[in-house]
CSV table of C-alpha atoms and ligand atoms in Angstrom, one decimal:
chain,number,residue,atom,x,y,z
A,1,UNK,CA,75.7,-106.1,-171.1
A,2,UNK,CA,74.6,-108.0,-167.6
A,3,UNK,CA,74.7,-112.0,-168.1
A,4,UNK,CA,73.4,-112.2,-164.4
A,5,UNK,CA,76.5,-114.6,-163.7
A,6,UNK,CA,76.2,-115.7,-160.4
A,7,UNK,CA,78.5,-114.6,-157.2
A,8,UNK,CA,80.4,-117.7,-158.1
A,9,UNK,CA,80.4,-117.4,-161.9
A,10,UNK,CA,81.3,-113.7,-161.3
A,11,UNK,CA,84.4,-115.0,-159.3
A,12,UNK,CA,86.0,-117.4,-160.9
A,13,UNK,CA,85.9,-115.0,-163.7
A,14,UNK,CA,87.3,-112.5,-161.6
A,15,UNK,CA,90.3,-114.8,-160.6
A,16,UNK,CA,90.8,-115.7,-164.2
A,17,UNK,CA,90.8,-112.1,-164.9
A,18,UNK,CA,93.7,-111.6,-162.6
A,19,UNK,CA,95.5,-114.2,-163.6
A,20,UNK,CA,95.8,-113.5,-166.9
A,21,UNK,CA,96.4,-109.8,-166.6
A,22,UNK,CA,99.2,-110.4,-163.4
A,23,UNK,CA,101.0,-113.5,-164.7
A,24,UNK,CA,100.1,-114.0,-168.4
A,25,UNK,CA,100.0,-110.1,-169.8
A,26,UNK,CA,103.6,-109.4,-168.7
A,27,UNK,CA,104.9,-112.4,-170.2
A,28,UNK,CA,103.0,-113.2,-173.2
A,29,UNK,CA,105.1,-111.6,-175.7
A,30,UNK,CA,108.6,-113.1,-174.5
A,31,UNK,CA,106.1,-116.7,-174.5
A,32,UNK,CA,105.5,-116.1,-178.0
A,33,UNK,CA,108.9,-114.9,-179.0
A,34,UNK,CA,111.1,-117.6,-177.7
A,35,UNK,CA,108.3,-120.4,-178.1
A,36,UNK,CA,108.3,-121.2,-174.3
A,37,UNK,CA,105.3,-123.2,-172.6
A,38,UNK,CA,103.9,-121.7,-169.6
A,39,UNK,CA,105.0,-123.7,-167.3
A,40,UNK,CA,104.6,-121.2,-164.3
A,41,UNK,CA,101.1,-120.1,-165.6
A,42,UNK,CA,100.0,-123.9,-165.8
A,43,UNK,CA,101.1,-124.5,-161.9
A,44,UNK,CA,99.5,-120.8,-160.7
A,45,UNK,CA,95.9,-121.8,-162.5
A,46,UNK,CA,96.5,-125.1,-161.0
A,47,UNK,CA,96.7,-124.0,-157.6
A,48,UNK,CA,93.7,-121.7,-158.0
A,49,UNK,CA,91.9,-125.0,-158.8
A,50,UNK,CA,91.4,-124.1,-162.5
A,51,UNK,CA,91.7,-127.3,-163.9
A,52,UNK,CA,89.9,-129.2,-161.9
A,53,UNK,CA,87.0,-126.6,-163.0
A,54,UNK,CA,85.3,-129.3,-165.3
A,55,UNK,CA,85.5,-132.0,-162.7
A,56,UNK,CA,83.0,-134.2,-160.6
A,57,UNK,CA,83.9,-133.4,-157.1
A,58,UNK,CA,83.6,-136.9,-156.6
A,59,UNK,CA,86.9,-137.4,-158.7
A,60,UNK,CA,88.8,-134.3,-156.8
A,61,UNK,CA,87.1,-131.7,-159.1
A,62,UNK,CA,84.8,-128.6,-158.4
A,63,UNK,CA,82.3,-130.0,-160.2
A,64,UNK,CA,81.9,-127.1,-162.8
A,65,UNK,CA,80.2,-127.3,-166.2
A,66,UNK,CA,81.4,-125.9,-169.7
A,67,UNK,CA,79.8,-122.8,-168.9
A,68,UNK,CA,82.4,-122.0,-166.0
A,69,UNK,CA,85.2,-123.0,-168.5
A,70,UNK,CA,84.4,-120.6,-171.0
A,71,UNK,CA,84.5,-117.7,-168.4
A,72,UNK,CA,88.3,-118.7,-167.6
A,73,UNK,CA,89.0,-119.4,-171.5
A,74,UNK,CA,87.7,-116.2,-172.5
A,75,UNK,CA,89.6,-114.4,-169.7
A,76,UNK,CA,93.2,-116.2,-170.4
A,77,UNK,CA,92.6,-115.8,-174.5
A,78,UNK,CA,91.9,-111.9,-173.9
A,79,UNK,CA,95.6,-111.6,-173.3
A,80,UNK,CA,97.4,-115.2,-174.7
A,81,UNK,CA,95.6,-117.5,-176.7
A,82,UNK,CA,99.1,-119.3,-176.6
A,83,UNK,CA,98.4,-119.5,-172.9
A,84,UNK,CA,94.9,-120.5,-173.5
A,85,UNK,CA,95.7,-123.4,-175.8
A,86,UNK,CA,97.6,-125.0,-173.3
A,87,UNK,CA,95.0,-124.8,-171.3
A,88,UNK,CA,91.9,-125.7,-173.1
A,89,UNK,CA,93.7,-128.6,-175.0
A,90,UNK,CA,93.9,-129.9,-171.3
A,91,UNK,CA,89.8,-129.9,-171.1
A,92,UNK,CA,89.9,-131.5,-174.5
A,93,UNK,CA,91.8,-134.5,-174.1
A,94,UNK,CA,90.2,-135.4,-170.9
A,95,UNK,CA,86.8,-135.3,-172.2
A,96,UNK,CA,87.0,-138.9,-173.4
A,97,UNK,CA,87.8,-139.7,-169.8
A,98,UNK,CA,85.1,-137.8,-168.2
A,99,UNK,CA,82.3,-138.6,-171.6
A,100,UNK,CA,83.2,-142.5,-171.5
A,101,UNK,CA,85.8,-143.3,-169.0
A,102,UNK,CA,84.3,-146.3,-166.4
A,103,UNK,CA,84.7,-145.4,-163.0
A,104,UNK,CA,88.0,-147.3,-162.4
A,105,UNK,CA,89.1,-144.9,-165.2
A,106,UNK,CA,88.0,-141.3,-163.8
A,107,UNK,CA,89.5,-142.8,-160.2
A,108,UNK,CA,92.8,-143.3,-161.7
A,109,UNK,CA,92.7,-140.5,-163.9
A,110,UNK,CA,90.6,-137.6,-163.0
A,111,UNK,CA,92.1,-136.4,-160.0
A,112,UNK,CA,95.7,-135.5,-161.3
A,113,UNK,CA,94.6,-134.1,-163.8
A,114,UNK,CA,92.0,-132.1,-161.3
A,115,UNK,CA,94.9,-130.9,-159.6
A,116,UNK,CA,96.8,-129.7,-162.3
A,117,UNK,CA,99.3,-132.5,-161.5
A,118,UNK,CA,98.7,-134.2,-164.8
A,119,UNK,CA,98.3,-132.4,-168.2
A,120,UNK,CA,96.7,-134.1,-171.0
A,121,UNK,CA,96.2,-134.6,-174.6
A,122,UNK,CA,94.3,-135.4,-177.5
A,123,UNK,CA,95.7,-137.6,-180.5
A,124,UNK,CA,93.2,-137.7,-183.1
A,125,UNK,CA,94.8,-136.1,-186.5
A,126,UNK,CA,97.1,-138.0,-188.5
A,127,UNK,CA,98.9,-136.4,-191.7
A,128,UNK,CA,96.2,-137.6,-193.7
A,129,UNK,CA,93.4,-137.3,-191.3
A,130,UNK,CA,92.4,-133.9,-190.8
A,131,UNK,CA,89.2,-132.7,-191.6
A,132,UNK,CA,88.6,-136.5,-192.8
A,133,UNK,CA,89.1,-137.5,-189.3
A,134,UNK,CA,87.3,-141.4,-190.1
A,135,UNK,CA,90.3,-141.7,-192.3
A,136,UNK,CA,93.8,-142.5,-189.1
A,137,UNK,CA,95.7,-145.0,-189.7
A,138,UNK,CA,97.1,-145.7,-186.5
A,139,UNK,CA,96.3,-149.2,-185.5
A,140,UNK,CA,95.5,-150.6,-182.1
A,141,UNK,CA,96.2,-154.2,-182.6
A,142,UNK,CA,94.9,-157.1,-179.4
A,143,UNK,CA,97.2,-159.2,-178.1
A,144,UNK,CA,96.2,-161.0,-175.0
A,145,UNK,CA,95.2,-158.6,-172.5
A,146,UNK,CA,97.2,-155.6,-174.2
A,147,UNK,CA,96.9,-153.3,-177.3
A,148,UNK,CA,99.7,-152.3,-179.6
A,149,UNK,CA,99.3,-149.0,-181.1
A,150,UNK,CA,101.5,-148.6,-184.1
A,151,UNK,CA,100.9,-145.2,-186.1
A,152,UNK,CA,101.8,-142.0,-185.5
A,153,UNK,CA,99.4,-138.6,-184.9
A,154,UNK,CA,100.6,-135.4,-185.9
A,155,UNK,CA,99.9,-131.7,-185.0
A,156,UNK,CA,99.0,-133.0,-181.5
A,157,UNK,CA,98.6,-129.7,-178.6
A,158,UNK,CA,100.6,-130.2,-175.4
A,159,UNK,CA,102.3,-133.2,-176.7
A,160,UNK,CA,105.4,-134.4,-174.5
A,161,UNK,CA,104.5,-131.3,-172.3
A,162,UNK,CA,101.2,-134.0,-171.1
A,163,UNK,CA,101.5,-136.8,-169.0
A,164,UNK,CA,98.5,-138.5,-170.4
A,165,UNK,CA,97.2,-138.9,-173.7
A,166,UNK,CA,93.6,-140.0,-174.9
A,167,UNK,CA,94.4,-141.3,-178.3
A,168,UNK,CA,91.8,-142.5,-181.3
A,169,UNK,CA,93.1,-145.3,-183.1
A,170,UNK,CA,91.6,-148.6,-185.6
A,171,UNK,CA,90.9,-151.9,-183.8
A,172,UNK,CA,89.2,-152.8,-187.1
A,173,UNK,CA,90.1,-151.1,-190.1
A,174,UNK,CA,87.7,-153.0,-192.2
A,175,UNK,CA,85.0,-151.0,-190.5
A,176,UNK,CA,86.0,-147.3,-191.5
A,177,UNK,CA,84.8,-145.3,-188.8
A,178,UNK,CA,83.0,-147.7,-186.7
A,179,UNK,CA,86.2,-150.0,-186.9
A,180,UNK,CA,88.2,-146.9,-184.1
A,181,UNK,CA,88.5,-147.2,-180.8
A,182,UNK,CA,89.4,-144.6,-177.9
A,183,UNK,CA,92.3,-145.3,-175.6
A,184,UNK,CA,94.3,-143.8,-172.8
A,185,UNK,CA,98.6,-143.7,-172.9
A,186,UNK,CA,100.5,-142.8,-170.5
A,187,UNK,CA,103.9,-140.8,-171.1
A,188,UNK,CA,106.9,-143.1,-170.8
A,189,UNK,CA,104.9,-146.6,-171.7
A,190,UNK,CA,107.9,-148.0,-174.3
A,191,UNK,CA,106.9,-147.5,-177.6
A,192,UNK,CA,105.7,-144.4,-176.9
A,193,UNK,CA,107.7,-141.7,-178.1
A,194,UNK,CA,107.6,-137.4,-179.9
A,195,UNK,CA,108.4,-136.7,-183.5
A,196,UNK,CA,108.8,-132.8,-184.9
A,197,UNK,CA,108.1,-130.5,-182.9
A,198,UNK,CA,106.1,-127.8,-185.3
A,199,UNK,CA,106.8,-124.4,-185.8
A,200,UNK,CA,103.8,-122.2,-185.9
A,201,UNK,CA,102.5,-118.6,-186.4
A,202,UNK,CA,100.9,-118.1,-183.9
A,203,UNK,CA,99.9,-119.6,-180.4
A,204,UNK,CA,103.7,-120.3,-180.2
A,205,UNK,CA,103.7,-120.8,-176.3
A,206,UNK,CA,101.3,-124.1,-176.7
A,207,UNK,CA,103.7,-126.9,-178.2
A,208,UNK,CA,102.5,-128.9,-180.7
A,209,UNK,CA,104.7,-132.2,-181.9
A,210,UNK,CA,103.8,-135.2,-183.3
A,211,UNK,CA,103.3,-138.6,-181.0
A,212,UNK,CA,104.9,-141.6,-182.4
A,213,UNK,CA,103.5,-145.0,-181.4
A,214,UNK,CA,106.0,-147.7,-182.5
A,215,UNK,CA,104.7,-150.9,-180.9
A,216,UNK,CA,103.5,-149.5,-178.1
A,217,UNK,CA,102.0,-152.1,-175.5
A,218,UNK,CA,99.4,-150.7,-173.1
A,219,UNK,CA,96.7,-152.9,-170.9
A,220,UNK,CA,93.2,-153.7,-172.5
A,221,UNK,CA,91.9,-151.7,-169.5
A,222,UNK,CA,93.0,-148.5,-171.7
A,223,UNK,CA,90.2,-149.0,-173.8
A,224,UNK,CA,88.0,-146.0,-173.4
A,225,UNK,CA,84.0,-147.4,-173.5
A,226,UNK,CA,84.2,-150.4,-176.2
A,227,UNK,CA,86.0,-151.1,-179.7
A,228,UNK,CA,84.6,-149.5,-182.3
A,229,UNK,CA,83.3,-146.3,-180.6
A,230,UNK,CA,86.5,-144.4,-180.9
A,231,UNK,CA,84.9,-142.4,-183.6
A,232,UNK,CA,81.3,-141.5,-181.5
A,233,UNK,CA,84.0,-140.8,-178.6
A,234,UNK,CA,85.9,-138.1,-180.7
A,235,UNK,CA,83.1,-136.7,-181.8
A,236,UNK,CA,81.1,-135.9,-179.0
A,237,UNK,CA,84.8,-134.9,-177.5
A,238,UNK,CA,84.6,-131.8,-180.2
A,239,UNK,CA,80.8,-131.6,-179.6
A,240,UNK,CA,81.7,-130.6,-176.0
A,241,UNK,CA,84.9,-128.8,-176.8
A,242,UNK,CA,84.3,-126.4,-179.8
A,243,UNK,CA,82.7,-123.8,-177.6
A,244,UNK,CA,86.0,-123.6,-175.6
A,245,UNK,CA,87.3,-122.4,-178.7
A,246,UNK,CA,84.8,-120.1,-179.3
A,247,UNK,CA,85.0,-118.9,-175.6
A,248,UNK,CA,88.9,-118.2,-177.0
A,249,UNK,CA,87.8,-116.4,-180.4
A,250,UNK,CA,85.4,-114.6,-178.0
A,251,UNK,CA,88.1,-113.5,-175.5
A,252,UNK,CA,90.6,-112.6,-178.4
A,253,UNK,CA,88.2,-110.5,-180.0
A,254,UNK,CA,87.5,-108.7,-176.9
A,255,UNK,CA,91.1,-108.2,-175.9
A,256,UNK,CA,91.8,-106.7,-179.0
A,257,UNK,CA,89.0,-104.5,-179.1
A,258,UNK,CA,90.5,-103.3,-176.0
A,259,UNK,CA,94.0,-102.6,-177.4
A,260,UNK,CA,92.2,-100.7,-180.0
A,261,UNK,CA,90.1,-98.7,-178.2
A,262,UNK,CA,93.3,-97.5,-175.8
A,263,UNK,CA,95.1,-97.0,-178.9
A,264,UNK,CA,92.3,-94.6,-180.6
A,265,UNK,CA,92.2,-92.5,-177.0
A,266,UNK,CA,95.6,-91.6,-177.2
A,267,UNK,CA,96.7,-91.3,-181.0
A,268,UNK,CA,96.4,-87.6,-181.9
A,269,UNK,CA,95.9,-86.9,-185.9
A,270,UNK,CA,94.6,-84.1,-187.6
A,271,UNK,CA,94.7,-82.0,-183.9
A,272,UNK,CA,92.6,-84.9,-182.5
A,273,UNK,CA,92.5,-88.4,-180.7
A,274,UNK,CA,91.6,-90.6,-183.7
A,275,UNK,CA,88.7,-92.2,-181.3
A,276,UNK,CA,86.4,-89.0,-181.9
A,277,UNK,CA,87.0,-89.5,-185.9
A,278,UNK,CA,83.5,-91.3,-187.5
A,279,UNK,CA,84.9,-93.6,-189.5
A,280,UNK,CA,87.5,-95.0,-186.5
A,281,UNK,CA,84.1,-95.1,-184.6
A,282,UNK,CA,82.2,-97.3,-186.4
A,283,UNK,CA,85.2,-99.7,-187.1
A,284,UNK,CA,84.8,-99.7,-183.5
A,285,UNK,CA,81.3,-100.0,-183.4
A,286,UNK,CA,81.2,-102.8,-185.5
A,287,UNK,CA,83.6,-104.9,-183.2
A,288,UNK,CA,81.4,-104.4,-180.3
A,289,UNK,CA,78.3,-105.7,-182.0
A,290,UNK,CA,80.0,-108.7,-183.1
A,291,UNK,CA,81.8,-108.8,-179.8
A,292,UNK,CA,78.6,-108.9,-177.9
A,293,UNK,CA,76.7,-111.3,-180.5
A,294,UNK,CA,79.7,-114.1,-180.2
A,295,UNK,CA,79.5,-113.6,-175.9
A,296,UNK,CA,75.4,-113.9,-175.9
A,297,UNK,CA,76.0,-117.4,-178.2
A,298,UNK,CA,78.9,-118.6,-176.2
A,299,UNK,CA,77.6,-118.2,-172.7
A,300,UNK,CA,74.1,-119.4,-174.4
A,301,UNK,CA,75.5,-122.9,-176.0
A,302,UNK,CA,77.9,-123.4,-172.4
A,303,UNK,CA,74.7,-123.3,-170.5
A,304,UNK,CA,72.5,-125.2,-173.0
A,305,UNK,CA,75.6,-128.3,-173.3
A,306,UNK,CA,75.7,-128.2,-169.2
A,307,UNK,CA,71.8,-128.0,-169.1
A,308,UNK,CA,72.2,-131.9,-170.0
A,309,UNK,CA,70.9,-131.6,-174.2
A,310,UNK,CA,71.9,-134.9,-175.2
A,311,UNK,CA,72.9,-133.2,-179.0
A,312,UNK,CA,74.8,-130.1,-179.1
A,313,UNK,CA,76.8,-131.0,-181.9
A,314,UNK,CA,74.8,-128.0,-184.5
A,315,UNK,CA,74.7,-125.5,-181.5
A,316,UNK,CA,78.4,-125.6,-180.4
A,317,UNK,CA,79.8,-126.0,-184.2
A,318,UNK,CA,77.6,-122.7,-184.9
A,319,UNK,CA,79.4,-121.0,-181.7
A,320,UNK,CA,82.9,-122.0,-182.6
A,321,UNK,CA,82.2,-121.0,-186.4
A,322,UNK,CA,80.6,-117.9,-185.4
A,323,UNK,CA,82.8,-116.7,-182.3
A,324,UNK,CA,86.3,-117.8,-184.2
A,325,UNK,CA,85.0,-116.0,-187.5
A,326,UNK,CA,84.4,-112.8,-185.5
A,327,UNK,CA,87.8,-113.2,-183.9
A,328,UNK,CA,89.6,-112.9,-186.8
A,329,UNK,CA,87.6,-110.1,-188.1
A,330,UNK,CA,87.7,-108.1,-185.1
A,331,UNK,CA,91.8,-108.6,-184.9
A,332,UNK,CA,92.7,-108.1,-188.2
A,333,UNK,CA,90.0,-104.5,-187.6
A,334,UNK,CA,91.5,-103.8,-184.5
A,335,UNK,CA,94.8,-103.8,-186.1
A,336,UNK,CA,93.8,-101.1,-189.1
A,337,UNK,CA,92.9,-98.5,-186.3
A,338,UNK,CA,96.4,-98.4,-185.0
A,339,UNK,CA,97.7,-98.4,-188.2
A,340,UNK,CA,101.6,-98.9,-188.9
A,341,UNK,CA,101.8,-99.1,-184.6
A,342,UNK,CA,99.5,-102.1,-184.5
A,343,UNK,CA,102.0,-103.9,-186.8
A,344,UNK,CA,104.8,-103.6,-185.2
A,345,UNK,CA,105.8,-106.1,-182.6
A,346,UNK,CA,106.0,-103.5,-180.0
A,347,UNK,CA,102.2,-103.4,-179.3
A,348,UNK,CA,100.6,-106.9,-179.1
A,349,UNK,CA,98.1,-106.9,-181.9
A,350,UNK,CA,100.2,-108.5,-184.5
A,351,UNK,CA,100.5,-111.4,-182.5
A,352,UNK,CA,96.4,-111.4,-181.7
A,353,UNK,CA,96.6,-111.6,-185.3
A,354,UNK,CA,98.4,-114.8,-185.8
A,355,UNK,CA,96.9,-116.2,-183.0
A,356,UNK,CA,93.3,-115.3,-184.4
A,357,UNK,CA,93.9,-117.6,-187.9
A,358,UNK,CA,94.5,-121.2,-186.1
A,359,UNK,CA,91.2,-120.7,-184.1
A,360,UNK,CA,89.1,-121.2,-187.6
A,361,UNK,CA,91.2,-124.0,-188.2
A,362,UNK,CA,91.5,-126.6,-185.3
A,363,UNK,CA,88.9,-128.4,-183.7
A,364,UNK,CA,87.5,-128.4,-187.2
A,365,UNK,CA,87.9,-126.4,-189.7
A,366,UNK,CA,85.5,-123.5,-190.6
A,367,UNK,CA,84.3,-124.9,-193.7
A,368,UNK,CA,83.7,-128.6,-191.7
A,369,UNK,CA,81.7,-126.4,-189.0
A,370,UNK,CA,79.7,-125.4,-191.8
A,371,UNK,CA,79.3,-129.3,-192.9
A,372,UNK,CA,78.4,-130.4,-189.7
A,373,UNK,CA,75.8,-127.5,-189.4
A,374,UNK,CA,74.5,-128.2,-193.0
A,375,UNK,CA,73.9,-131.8,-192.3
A,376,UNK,CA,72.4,-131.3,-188.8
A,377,UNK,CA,69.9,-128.8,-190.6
A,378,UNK,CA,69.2,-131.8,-192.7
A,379,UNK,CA,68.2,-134.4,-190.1
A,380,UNK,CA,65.9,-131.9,-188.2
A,381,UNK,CA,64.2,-131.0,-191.6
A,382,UNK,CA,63.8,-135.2,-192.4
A,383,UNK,CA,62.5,-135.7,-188.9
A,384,UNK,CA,59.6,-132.9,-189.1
A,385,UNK,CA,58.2,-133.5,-192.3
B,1,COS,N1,78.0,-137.2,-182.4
B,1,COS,C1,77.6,-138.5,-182.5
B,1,COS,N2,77.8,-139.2,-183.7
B,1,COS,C2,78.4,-138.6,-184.7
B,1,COS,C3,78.8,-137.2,-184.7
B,1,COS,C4,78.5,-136.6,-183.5
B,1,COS,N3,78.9,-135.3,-183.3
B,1,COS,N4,79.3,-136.9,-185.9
B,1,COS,C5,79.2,-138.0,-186.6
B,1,COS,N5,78.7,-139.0,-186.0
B,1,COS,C6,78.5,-140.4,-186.4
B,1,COS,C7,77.5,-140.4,-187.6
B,1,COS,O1,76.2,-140.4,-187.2
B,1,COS,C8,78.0,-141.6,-188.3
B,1,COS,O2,77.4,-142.7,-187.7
B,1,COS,P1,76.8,-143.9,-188.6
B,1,COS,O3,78.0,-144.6,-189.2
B,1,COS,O4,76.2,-144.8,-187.5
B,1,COS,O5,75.8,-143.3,-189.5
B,1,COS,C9,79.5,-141.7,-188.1
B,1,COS,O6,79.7,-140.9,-186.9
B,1,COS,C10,80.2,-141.1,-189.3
B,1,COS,O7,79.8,-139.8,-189.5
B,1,COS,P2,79.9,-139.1,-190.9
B,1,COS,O8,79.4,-140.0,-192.0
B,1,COS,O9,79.2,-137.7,-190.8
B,1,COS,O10,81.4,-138.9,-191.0
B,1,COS,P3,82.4,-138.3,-192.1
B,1,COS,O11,83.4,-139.3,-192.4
B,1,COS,O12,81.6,-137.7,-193.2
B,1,COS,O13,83.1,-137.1,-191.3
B,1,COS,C11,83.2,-135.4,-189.6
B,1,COS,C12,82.4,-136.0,-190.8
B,1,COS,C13,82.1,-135.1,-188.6
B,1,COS,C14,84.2,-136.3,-189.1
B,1,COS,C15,83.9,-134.2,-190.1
B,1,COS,O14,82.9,-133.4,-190.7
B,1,COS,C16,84.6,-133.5,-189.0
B,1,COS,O15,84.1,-133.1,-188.0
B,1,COS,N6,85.8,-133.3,-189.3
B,1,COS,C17,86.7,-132.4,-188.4
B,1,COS,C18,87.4,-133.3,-187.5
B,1,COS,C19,88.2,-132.4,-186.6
B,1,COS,O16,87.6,-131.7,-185.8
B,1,COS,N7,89.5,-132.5,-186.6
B,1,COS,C20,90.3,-131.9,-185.7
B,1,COS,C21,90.4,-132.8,-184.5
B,1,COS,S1,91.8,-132.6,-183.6
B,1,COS,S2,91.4,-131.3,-182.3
């Protein structure tokens, strides 16, 4: 299929592309194995200007939209999503900055993270604030001209490997989720420091940990927009950010369609290559269509969210539920065509399989996709009747 990228779209793609298969592909499986974050991959993509992709030029950025992002998401998840993660959490926690931030803010921020300089990180889940993301604890308490943040956030994506961390916590408790505010922290402020470090089953080059905020003084100009909209801010964060994780399910699928399809050419049963068997076919078929459908809704909700559509929250919930469902589908499919060889470590399907099951889970869950798109449906059916 043709998505009439443009010359530009078509190369950043392309250098994406190389990156991942010349840097990432030969090292993904010793990432995984000995749980090592990319540090190499991070500074090559940041000298081919990948992270300051999503960035106003004015604030040192190419001044790229969500669209552009996808293409390299999809192209570095089609061979790590470990790699990936580390990546897109990046995009994620700056998007406070970049939604809200005042200009003083993007000018101090934005450009180290544009050149790769400055990784960041998003604190929003607690231990008993997951899917009921209204219910953190963390406090963020005024004291003159400073906040103290006292709490602590757990199963938080390139924690201690960021430099900065934007970080939802209550200025007013009373107020459930009107009563959170947005901030930004810097690594080293005192008070500031990592819990466990998690062990996970897949995406084991990203490093997750927990951030531990123990009376943690940092300047009232950390606010991010006012008190009180830190809920609205991490909202329309994952608004913006859930189709970077279906531009991941997207590429993941893909890349293990791939491993699949090269697998079926050169297996021989039965005096054949298993590819020209029927039923191997239309396992393979049915990947492609579902392949196909999440790429046509991914690039198609990128370009609607940088078209400037004030509310995306239905469209981009549908493409992250949609795209990550098919991901895990097409891995766990891919892997019954090679059989006994596609679980064994030695080919890298197994770990496409691990890696698949956490995209249905962060950024929202599935099921809370499904919320989100239930109660959208809702309000558009009470506003036309
Ligand atoms: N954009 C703007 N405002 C939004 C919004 C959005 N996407 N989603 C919710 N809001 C507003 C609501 O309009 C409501 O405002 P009012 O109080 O003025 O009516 C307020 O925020 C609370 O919304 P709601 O009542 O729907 O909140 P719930 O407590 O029921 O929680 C959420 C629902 C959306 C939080 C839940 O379904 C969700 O998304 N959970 C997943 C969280 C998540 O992604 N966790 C992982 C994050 S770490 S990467």
């Amino acid at each position: 299929m043709d998505y009439f990228l443009t010359e530009e779209e078509a190369m950043i793609k392309d250098l994406a592309h190389q990156i991942a298969e010349e840097r990432v592909k030969p090292v993904r499986a010793e990432l995984d194995e000995k749980e090592i974050f990319p540090t190499e991959i991070m500074s090559v993509l940041a000298s081919s200007d990948m992270f300051g992709l999503f960035i106003p030029e004015e604030y040192g950025g190419m001044g790229k939209g969500t669209f552009e992002l996808a293409l390299v998401v999809e192209e570095l998840s089609r061979v790590c999503v470990g790699v990936s993660t580390c990546y897109a959490a990046n995009a994620l926690g700056t998007y406070p900055l970049l939604l809200f931030g005042t200009d003083e803010q993007k000018k101090q921020y934005l450009p180290n993270i544009a050149s790769g300089k400055h990784l960041v990180a998003f604190g929003l889940t607690e231990a008993n604030a997951g899917s009921d993301a209204a219910g953190i604890q963390t406090t963020a308490t005024k004291e003159g001209d400073y906040y103290v943040l006292n709490g602590t956030k757990q199963w938080i994506t390139n924690g201690e490997e960021a430099q900065i961390y934007t970080v939802i916590a209550m200025t007013d408790k009373s107020r459930g989720a009107r009563g959170a505010s947005a901030f930004v922290v810097e690594k080293g402020t005192p008070g500031f420091t990592f819990g466990k470090k998690e062990k996970k089953m897949g995406i084991r080059a990203s490093k997750t940990c927990e951030l531990i905020f123990d009376g943690c003084r940092i300047p009232k100009e950390n606010l991010i927009s006012k008190e009180g909209m830190g809920f609205i801010v991490a909202m329309k964060t994952l608004d913006k950010s859930r189709t970077g994780v279906g531009a991941q399910g997207l590429g993941l699928a893909q890349g293990a369609f791939d491993e699949a399809v090269h697998f079926a050419k050169g297996r021989v049963q039965f005096g054949k290559p298993i590819i020209s068997i029927q039923a191997v076919q239309h396992m393979l078929a049915d990947m492609a269509i579902q392949i196909e459908a999440a790429r046509s809704l991914v690039y198609t909700t990128a370009r609607f969210i940088d078209s400037g559509a004030k509310d995306v929250t239905k469209e981009s919930a549908i493409a992250k539920t949609f795209a990550t469902d098919v991901a895990m589908k097409v891995t766990t499919d891919a892997l019954q065509v090679m059989g006994g060889s596609g679980y064994m470590r030695d080919y890298p399907l197994e770990k496409m399989m691990r890696d698949a099951k956490i995209l249905q889970i962060y950024e929202g869950t599935n099921q809370i996709q499904r919320n989100v798109i239930g109660q959208s449906i809702v309000k558009e059916s009470a506003r036309k009747h």
